[in-house]
């Protein structure tokens, strides 16, 4: 038997270490938490994405009394982009979240379903999506969803 080790590559940054357009996208994600509809979890998630042509789109989590139909912030933004700008690759995605105590101290990472959707979009446009996972203490910058979705399943897996 042999063992394989799978590693993730994540840059841990402070806001001041990021370029102004990166900071702006993160601020958009933070602002998008205002549009969260989250009367059940009270966890407000915002996402902001930038497309290849510079278009920026926001998303926020949208909850429902039937919990399972809740939509995450990331997928709200991605599906809006895919619908309105189907030919544009997504190049950047920022995520921020807050609860009753304010913005989360540590980075908020996309859930498994969102990671799978992000993977599909990366593959579709053959374009890596740089992720910014905001936390008050640090921002995780990740070059591709594949870094945090190892051993993934995609169309080539069938
Ligand atoms: N949520 C997101 O919007 N994105 C994630 O990646 C994690 C979870 C939302 C869904 C739900 O409205 C709330 O956070 C609590 O799970």
XYZ file of N, CA, C and O and ligand atoms in Angstrom:
648
model
N 0.841 -1.192 0.000
C 0.000 0.000 0.000
C 0.878 1.244 0.000
O 1.931 1.242 0.637
N 0.440 2.236 -0.735
C 1.170 3.498 -0.619
C 0.200 4.616 -0.278
O -1.013 4.487 -0.492
N 0.719 5.649 0.283
C -0.120 6.770 0.721
C 0.215 7.968 -0.145
O 1.379 8.202 -0.461
N -0.823 8.733 -0.541
C -0.533 9.989 -1.231
C -0.957 11.146 -0.334
O -1.937 11.038 0.406
N -0.212 12.236 -0.427
C -0.506 13.406 0.399
C -0.974 14.507 -0.540
O -0.310 14.798 -1.541
N -2.110 15.119 -0.251
C -2.641 16.183 -1.108
C -2.526 17.500 -0.354
O -2.962 17.605 0.796
N -1.934 18.490 -0.995
C -1.708 19.763 -0.310
C -2.537 20.874 -0.947
O -2.841 20.833 -2.123
N -2.880 21.873 -0.152
C -3.557 23.070 -0.671
C -2.568 24.220 -0.688
O -1.723 24.328 0.204
N -2.703 25.068 -1.692
C -1.813 26.227 -1.787
C -2.655 27.478 -1.535
O -3.573 27.781 -2.300
N -2.393 28.166 -0.441
C -3.193 29.331 -0.035
C -2.252 30.463 0.378
O -1.346 30.246 1.195
N -2.457 31.656 -0.188
C -1.685 32.818 0.283
C -2.485 33.490 1.394
O -3.688 33.733 1.248
N -1.843 33.799 2.485
C -2.501 34.449 3.620
C -2.063 35.909 3.616
O -0.883 36.203 3.799
N -3.027 36.802 3.360
C -2.678 38.216 3.135
C -3.410 39.141 4.091
O -4.465 38.801 4.630
N -2.858 40.311 4.244
C -3.552 41.432 4.875
C -4.139 42.284 3.747
O -3.623 42.297 2.627
N -5.188 43.036 4.079
C -5.835 43.888 3.073
C -4.789 44.786 2.384
O -4.812 44.959 1.170
N -3.873 45.332 3.177
C -2.898 46.295 2.648
C -1.927 45.659 1.656
O -1.262 46.358 0.890
N -1.857 44.333 1.655
C -0.953 43.647 0.725
C -1.607 43.403 -0.633
O -0.957 42.927 -1.562
N -2.894 43.713 -0.736
C -3.614 43.459 -1.984
C -3.674 44.720 -2.833
O -3.626 45.840 -2.318
N -3.795 44.533 -4.136
C -3.926 45.670 -5.067
C -5.277 46.345 -4.852
O -6.206 45.728 -4.306
N -5.389 47.590 -5.315
C -6.616 48.348 -5.033
C -7.852 47.704 -5.679
O -8.933 47.715 -5.087
N -7.698 47.109 -6.872
C -8.876 46.468 -7.490
C -9.271 45.202 -6.728
O -10.460 44.833 -6.694
N -8.307 44.551 -6.090
C -8.629 43.366 -5.270
C -9.352 43.802 -3.990
O -10.342 43.203 -3.585
N -8.854 44.872 -3.393
C -9.490 45.401 -2.181
C -10.929 45.823 -2.484
O -11.836 45.602 -1.691
N -11.099 46.413 -3.669
C -12.431 46.900 -4.039
C -13.414 45.736 -4.176
O -14.565 45.808 -3.752
N -12.961 44.632 -4.775
C -13.843 43.472 -4.950
C -14.242 42.900 -3.584
O -15.389 42.510 -3.373
N -13.300 42.883 -2.671
C -13.605 42.394 -1.313
C -14.605 43.330 -0.632
O -15.552 42.873 0.021
N -14.412 44.632 -0.800
C -15.366 45.587 -0.217
C -16.761 45.382 -0.807
O -17.771 45.512 -0.110
N -16.827 45.054 -2.101
C -18.131 44.768 -2.729
C -18.784 43.544 -2.090
O -19.998 43.518 -1.871
N -17.964 42.528 -1.823
C -18.499 41.307 -1.189
C -19.012 41.630 0.213
O -20.075 41.145 0.636
N -18.262 42.459 0.935
C -18.703 42.844 2.287
C -20.028 43.606 2.213
O -20.957 43.358 2.981
N -20.110 44.530 1.253
C -21.332 45.335 1.092
C -22.512 44.452 0.694
O -23.659 44.701 1.107
N -22.223 43.414 -0.109
C -23.292 42.518 -0.588
C -23.959 41.778 0.567
O -25.097 41.311 0.431
N -23.278 41.674 1.716
C -23.919 41.015 2.866
C -25.179 41.782 3.292
O -26.071 41.211 3.905
N -25.246 43.065 2.931
C -26.457 43.847 3.240
C -27.680 43.283 2.513
O -28.819 43.518 2.927
N -27.438 42.589 1.385
C -28.546 42.059 0.581
C -28.892 40.616 0.925
O -29.726 39.998 0.262
N -28.217 40.088 1.941
C -28.505 38.720 2.371
C -29.924 38.649 2.935
O -30.354 39.525 3.696
N -30.641 37.595 2.565
C -31.932 37.305 3.194
C -31.710 36.065 4.061
O -31.656 34.942 3.535
N -31.465 36.284 5.331
C -31.059 35.162 6.189
C -31.747 35.224 7.561
O -31.088 35.315 8.596
N -33.119 35.204 7.534
C -33.851 35.293 8.805
C -33.699 34.045 9.671
O -34.053 34.073 10.851
N -33.181 32.957 9.095
C -33.083 31.702 9.857
C -31.698 31.530 10.474
O -31.567 31.256 11.669
N -30.664 31.717 9.684
C -29.300 31.519 10.228
C -28.718 32.811 10.793
O -27.787 32.767 11.585
N -29.221 33.944 10.344
C -28.640 35.249 10.699
C -27.164 35.310 10.315
O -26.393 36.048 10.917
N -26.793 34.519 9.331
C -25.415 34.504 8.828
C -25.451 35.123 7.438
O -26.032 34.541 6.510
N -24.904 36.316 7.340
C -25.024 37.077 6.088
C -23.756 36.893 5.267
O -22.668 37.291 5.689
N -23.931 36.292 4.084
C -22.790 36.025 3.215
C -22.922 36.879 1.953
O -24.014 37.001 1.382
N -21.807 37.473 1.557
C -21.781 38.267 0.324
C -20.699 37.738 -0.593
O -19.663 37.242 -0.137
N -20.946 37.831 -1.884
C -19.944 37.427 -2.874
C -19.869 38.500 -3.946
O -20.870 39.159 -4.248
N -18.687 38.705 -4.482
C -18.522 39.627 -5.607
C -17.622 38.950 -6.620
O -16.588 38.378 -6.252
N -18.038 38.991 -7.878
C -17.225 38.354 -8.907
C -16.870 39.348 -9.992
O -17.603 40.308 -10.247
N -15.711 39.149 -10.576
C -15.307 39.980 -11.717
C -15.165 39.066 -12.926
O -14.633 37.961 -12.827
N -15.645 39.567 -14.061
C -15.579 38.808 -15.310
C -14.388 39.282 -16.135
O -13.782 40.323 -15.848
N -14.097 38.555 -17.179
C -12.960 38.873 -18.030
C -13.017 40.274 -18.606
O -11.986 40.931 -18.790
N -14.226 40.766 -18.876
C -14.350 42.121 -19.460
C -14.438 43.200 -18.375
O -14.708 44.356 -18.675
N -14.256 42.820 -17.116
C -14.259 43.794 -16.021
C -15.609 43.969 -15.343
O -15.706 44.628 -14.305
N -16.643 43.374 -15.916
C -17.965 43.466 -15.274
C -17.916 42.854 -13.883
O -17.298 41.811 -13.675
N -18.574 43.517 -12.927
C -18.600 42.998 -11.549
C -20.050 42.725 -11.140
O -20.944 43.524 -11.449
N -20.242 41.618 -10.472
C -21.584 41.160 -10.099
C -21.541 40.702 -8.644
O -20.568 40.081 -8.226
N -22.607 41.013 -7.904
C -22.647 40.572 -6.508
C -23.713 39.496 -6.311
O -24.634 39.342 -7.121
N -23.571 38.781 -5.214
C -24.567 37.801 -4.802
C -24.629 37.800 -3.285
O -23.694 38.238 -2.618
N -25.755 37.338 -2.745
C -25.904 37.207 -1.297
C -26.757 35.974 -1.037
O -27.574 35.586 -1.884
N -26.553 35.352 0.116
C -27.333 34.138 0.405
C -28.812 34.473 0.575
O -29.176 35.513 1.145
N -29.644 33.580 0.055
C -31.096 33.763 0.055
C -31.715 32.525 0.695
O -31.677 31.444 0.114
N -32.232 32.703 1.905
C -32.749 31.555 2.649
C -34.242 31.364 2.414
O -34.913 32.221 1.821
N -34.741 30.235 2.910
C -36.142 29.881 2.724
C -36.594 29.047 3.907
O -35.783 28.300 4.480
N -37.884 29.162 4.230
C -38.434 28.370 5.331
C -38.239 26.878 5.074
O -38.081 26.098 6.010
N -38.259 26.493 3.815
C -37.851 25.130 3.446
C -36.331 25.192 3.272
O -35.828 25.548 2.204
N -35.615 24.926 4.339
C -34.177 25.227 4.408
C -33.369 24.765 3.198
O -32.441 25.436 2.773
N -33.753 23.596 2.657
C -32.891 22.995 1.631
C -32.879 23.779 0.319
O -32.003 23.553 -0.513
N -33.824 24.672 0.142
C -33.801 25.434 -1.113
C -33.024 26.745 -0.974
O -32.953 27.535 -1.911
N -32.435 26.969 0.159
C -31.560 28.145 0.350
C -30.475 28.161 -0.714
O -29.957 27.120 -1.112
N -30.147 29.373 -1.173
C -29.067 29.514 -2.151
C -27.925 30.322 -1.549
O -28.137 31.374 -0.955
N -26.716 29.807 -1.706
C -25.523 30.481 -1.182
C -25.210 31.748 -1.979
O -25.599 31.891 -3.153
N -24.448 32.623 -1.342
C -24.049 33.879 -1.974
C -23.237 33.640 -3.254
O -23.452 34.295 -4.278
N -22.305 32.705 -3.165
C -21.406 32.450 -4.299
C -22.191 32.005 -5.528
O -21.988 32.507 -6.640
N -23.091 31.042 -5.296
C -23.861 30.545 -6.448
C -24.868 31.582 -6.940
O -25.170 31.635 -8.133
N -25.393 32.427 -6.042
C -26.296 33.507 -6.499
C -25.561 34.382 -7.498
O -26.092 34.726 -8.566
N -24.317 34.736 -7.164
C -23.533 35.611 -8.048
C -23.141 34.882 -9.336
O -23.259 35.427 -10.437
N -22.682 33.652 -9.188
C -22.198 32.906 -10.367
C -23.335 32.647 -11.349
O -23.175 32.835 -12.563
N -24.503 32.250 -10.843
C -25.606 31.945 -11.751
C -26.112 33.216 -12.428
O -26.535 33.188 -13.592
N -26.060 34.340 -11.712
C -26.440 35.612 -12.350
C -25.464 35.933 -13.482
O -25.875 36.319 -14.586
N -24.184 35.736 -13.220
C -23.167 36.011 -14.247
C -23.330 35.073 -15.440
O -23.279 35.506 -16.599
N -23.544 33.802 -15.160
C -23.682 32.810 -16.239
C -24.915 33.095 -17.089
O -24.953 32.803 -18.278
N -25.946 33.677 -16.444
C -27.183 33.967 -17.164
C -27.047 35.239 -17.999
O -27.453 35.277 -19.166
N -26.447 36.263 -17.387
C -26.390 37.562 -18.076
C -25.205 37.710 -19.010
O -25.258 38.460 -19.979
N -24.097 37.023 -18.693
C -22.862 37.147 -19.487
C -22.296 35.750 -19.763
O -21.203 35.420 -19.319
N -23.054 34.927 -20.498
C -22.653 33.523 -20.650
C -21.299 33.328 -21.320
O -20.666 32.294 -21.117
N -20.856 34.295 -22.108
C -19.586 34.113 -22.830
C -18.381 34.643 -22.070
O -17.248 34.493 -22.528
N -18.635 35.303 -20.943
C -17.521 35.907 -20.199
C -16.989 34.951 -19.133
O -17.759 34.464 -18.311
N -15.690 34.724 -19.123
C -15.134 33.918 -18.032
C -15.181 34.686 -16.721
O -15.133 35.928 -16.726
N -15.282 33.967 -15.635
C -15.147 34.594 -14.310
C -13.663 34.519 -13.945
O -13.045 33.451 -14.062
N -13.107 35.619 -13.534
C -11.665 35.641 -13.229
C -11.392 35.752 -11.732
O -10.363 35.276 -11.270
N -12.295 36.427 -10.995
C -12.063 36.655 -9.572
C -13.378 36.474 -8.800
O -14.436 36.856 -9.310
N -13.276 35.967 -7.577
C -14.452 35.796 -6.720
C -14.054 36.096 -5.284
O -13.129 35.466 -4.746
N -14.719 37.067 -4.675
C -14.464 37.406 -3.268
C -15.667 37.000 -2.431
O -16.823 37.149 -2.865
N -15.396 36.486 -1.231
C -16.465 36.051 -0.315
C -16.221 36.675 1.054
O -15.081 36.682 1.544
N -17.301 37.196 1.655
C -17.210 37.745 3.015
C -18.486 37.362 3.756
O -19.544 37.181 3.129
N -18.408 37.243 5.054
C -19.599 36.871 5.829
C -19.554 37.524 7.205
O -18.479 37.808 7.736
N -20.746 37.750 7.728
C -20.833 38.320 9.082
C -22.011 37.705 9.823
O -22.991 37.246 9.221
N -21.900 37.715 11.125
C -23.016 37.309 11.981
C -23.384 38.497 12.874
O -22.985 39.634 12.592
N -24.110 38.197 13.954
C -24.580 39.291 14.821
C -23.417 40.087 15.422
O -23.584 41.228 15.841
N -22.248 39.488 15.476
C -21.085 40.142 16.093
C -20.191 40.877 15.100
O -19.152 41.403 15.488
N -20.588 40.864 13.855
C -19.780 41.558 12.846
C -19.126 40.584 11.884
O -19.470 39.390 11.862
N -18.188 41.102 11.081
C -17.545 40.242 10.084
C -16.724 39.159 10.783
O -16.156 39.379 11.865
N -16.680 38.004 10.153
C -15.992 36.857 10.746
C -14.500 37.151 10.863
O -13.891 37.740 9.963
N -13.934 36.734 11.970
C -12.504 36.969 12.196
C -11.669 36.149 11.215
O -10.653 36.615 10.706
N -12.111 34.925 10.944
C -11.359 34.049 10.034
C -12.061 33.955 8.691
O -13.253 34.236 8.579
N -11.320 33.535 7.681
C -11.837 33.457 6.309
C -13.079 32.585 6.217
O -13.142 31.537 6.864
N -14.024 33.021 5.414
C -15.192 32.190 5.113
C -14.932 31.458 3.801
O -14.675 32.095 2.769
N -14.989 30.143 3.848
C -14.706 29.330 2.661
C -16.003 28.892 1.998
O -17.022 28.729 2.679
N -15.996 28.716 0.677
C -17.210 28.250 0.002
C -17.563 26.819 0.401
O -16.661 26.002 0.627
N -18.852 26.532 0.487
C -19.306 25.177 0.842
C -18.979 24.219 -0.309
O -18.593 24.637 -1.415
N -19.161 22.958 -0.065
C -18.833 21.943 -1.068
C -19.608 22.109 -2.368
O -19.052 21.960 -3.462
N -20.893 22.448 -2.262
C -21.702 22.619 -3.478
C -21.184 23.792 -4.301
O -21.100 23.711 -5.531
N -20.847 24.885 -3.629
C -20.314 26.048 -4.352
C -18.972 25.722 -4.986
O -18.686 26.132 -6.117
N -18.135 24.959 -4.295
C -16.839 24.572 -4.881
C -17.050 23.785 -6.166
O -16.342 23.964 -7.151
N -18.037 22.912 -6.148
C -18.311 22.100 -7.339
C -18.768 22.981 -8.504
O -18.372 22.766 -9.651
N -19.582 23.982 -8.199
C -20.064 24.902 -9.245
C -18.904 25.760 -9.777
O -18.765 25.971 -10.980
N -18.055 26.218 -8.877
C -16.899 27.027 -9.295
C -15.987 26.196 -10.205
O -15.482 26.680 -11.224
N -15.819 24.922 -9.857
C -14.999 24.026 -10.686
C -15.567 23.926 -12.096
O -14.843 23.997 -13.098
N -16.885 23.794 -12.190
C -17.541 23.667 -13.496
C -17.267 24.911 -14.341
O -16.998 24.812 -15.544
N -17.332 26.087 -13.706
C -17.123 27.341 -14.449
C -15.656 27.489 -14.868
O -15.367 27.928 -15.984
N -14.746 27.107 -13.984
C -13.318 27.137 -14.373
C -13.095 26.260 -15.603
O -12.424 26.662 -16.556
N -13.654 25.064 -15.585
C -13.456 24.131 -16.701
C -14.124 24.637 -17.972
O -13.564 24.542 -19.064
N -15.329 25.200 -17.819
C -16.089 25.676 -18.982
C -15.292 26.715 -19.761
O -15.197 26.657 -20.989
N -14.755 27.686 -19.037
C -14.051 28.786 -19.712
C -12.534 28.585 -19.747
O -11.814 29.477 -20.200
N -12.080 27.432 -19.254
C -10.623 27.178 -19.176
C -9.911 28.387 -18.591
O -8.957 28.915 -19.134
N -10.454 28.858 -17.472
C -9.953 30.065 -16.809
C -9.970 29.838 -15.308
O -11.041 29.579 -14.732
N -8.814 29.914 -14.688
C -8.766 29.811 -13.232
C -9.491 30.997 -12.616
O -9.428 32.104 -13.141
N -10.162 30.763 -11.507
C -10.855 31.839 -10.779
C -10.089 32.084 -9.483
O -9.991 31.177 -8.640
N -9.535 33.274 -9.358
C -8.797 33.586 -8.121
C -9.803 33.911 -7.020
O -10.687 34.766 -7.204
N -9.668 33.232 -5.890
C -10.614 33.392 -4.781
C -10.010 34.262 -3.698
O -8.824 34.118 -3.369
N -10.826 35.119 -3.123
C -10.442 35.922 -1.958
C -11.426 35.570 -0.847
O -12.616 35.887 -0.947
N -10.945 34.899 0.178
C -11.808 34.498 1.303
C -11.531 35.460 2.443
O -10.493 35.379 3.108
N -12.488 36.337 2.675
C -12.252 37.420 3.630
C -12.427 36.972 5.076
O -13.371 36.260 5.428
N -11.509 37.418 5.916
C -11.629 37.339 7.367
C -11.039 38.623 7.911
O -10.143 39.199 7.284
N -11.536 39.067 9.049
C -10.993 40.314 9.617
C -9.495 40.176 9.906
O -8.742 41.129 9.761
N -9.059 38.979 10.298
C -7.643 38.767 10.628
C -6.770 38.593 9.401
O -5.651 39.102 9.344
N -7.281 37.820 8.445
C -6.513 37.492 7.238
C -7.436 37.311 6.056
O -8.613 37.008 6.231
N -6.858 37.456 4.876
C -7.584 37.127 3.647
C -6.825 35.980 2.985
O -5.614 36.090 2.768
N -7.536 34.905 2.701
C -6.916 33.792 1.983
C -7.078 34.048 0.488
O -8.196 34.268 0.011
N -5.974 34.003 -0.219
C -6.013 34.174 -1.678
C -5.621 32.837 -2.297
O -4.559 32.282 -1.982
N -6.496 32.330 -3.148
C -6.338 30.981 -3.708
C -6.465 31.086 -5.233
O -7.420 31.688 -5.736
N -5.510 30.545 -5.953
C -5.449 30.768 -7.407
C -6.484 29.976 -8.209
O -6.891 30.402 -9.284
N -6.896 28.837 -7.676
C -7.856 27.997 -8.406
C -8.653 27.190 -7.399
O -8.118 26.769 -6.363
N -9.911 26.928 -7.737
C -10.741 26.121 -6.835
C -10.127 24.733 -6.637
O -10.342 24.086 -5.604
N -9.328 24.312 -7.630
C -8.730 22.970 -7.532
C -7.806 22.873 -6.326
O -7.569 21.784 -5.811
N -7.302 24.023 -5.870
C -6.440 24.008 -4.683
C -7.208 23.609 -3.433
O -6.617 23.121 -2.473
N -8.527 23.890 -3.415
C -9.304 23.520 -2.226
C -10.411 22.509 -2.560
O -11.316 22.283 -1.771
N -10.301 21.910 -3.753
C -11.216 20.809 -4.113
C -10.389 19.711 -4.776
O -10.524 19.429 -5.970
N -9.491 19.113 -3.979
C -8.662 18.059 -4.551
C -9.497 16.828 -4.855
O -10.594 16.679 -4.320
N -8.970 15.988 -5.721
C -9.643 14.734 -6.073
C -11.075 15.022 -6.518
O -12.033 14.435 -6.040
N -11.196 15.966 -7.425
C -12.542 16.440 -7.784
C -13.188 15.582 -8.867
O -12.531 14.815 -9.550
N -14.482 15.807 -9.002
C -15.268 15.096 -10.026
C -15.708 16.109 -11.067
O -16.351 17.114 -10.748
N -15.340 15.863 -12.327
C -15.811 16.745 -13.398
C -16.171 15.907 -14.622
O -16.207 14.672 -14.541
N -16.436 16.577 -15.747
C -16.932 15.841 -16.926
C -15.926 14.799 -17.412
O -16.306 13.817 -18.044
N -14.668 15.013 -17.093
C -13.633 14.057 -17.509
C -13.628 12.797 -16.637
O -12.968 11.817 -16.961
N -14.357 12.873 -15.533
C -14.343 11.746 -14.589
C -15.296 10.633 -15.013
O -15.288 9.556 -14.419
N -16.141 10.937 -16.025
C -17.159 9.927 -16.401
C -16.687 9.059 -17.554
O -15.984 9.517 -18.416
N -23.741 30.103 2.960
C -23.302 30.778 1.867
O -23.966 31.704 1.379
N -22.126 30.401 1.309
C -21.334 29.392 1.775
O -20.381 29.005 1.115
C -21.637 28.809 3.084
C -23.047 28.981 3.549
C -25.008 30.501 3.572
C -26.121 29.521 3.378
C -27.004 29.830 4.561
O -27.884 30.887 4.198
C -26.069 30.352 5.633
O -24.854 30.652 4.965
C -25.808 29.357 6.744
O -25.381 28.149 6.231
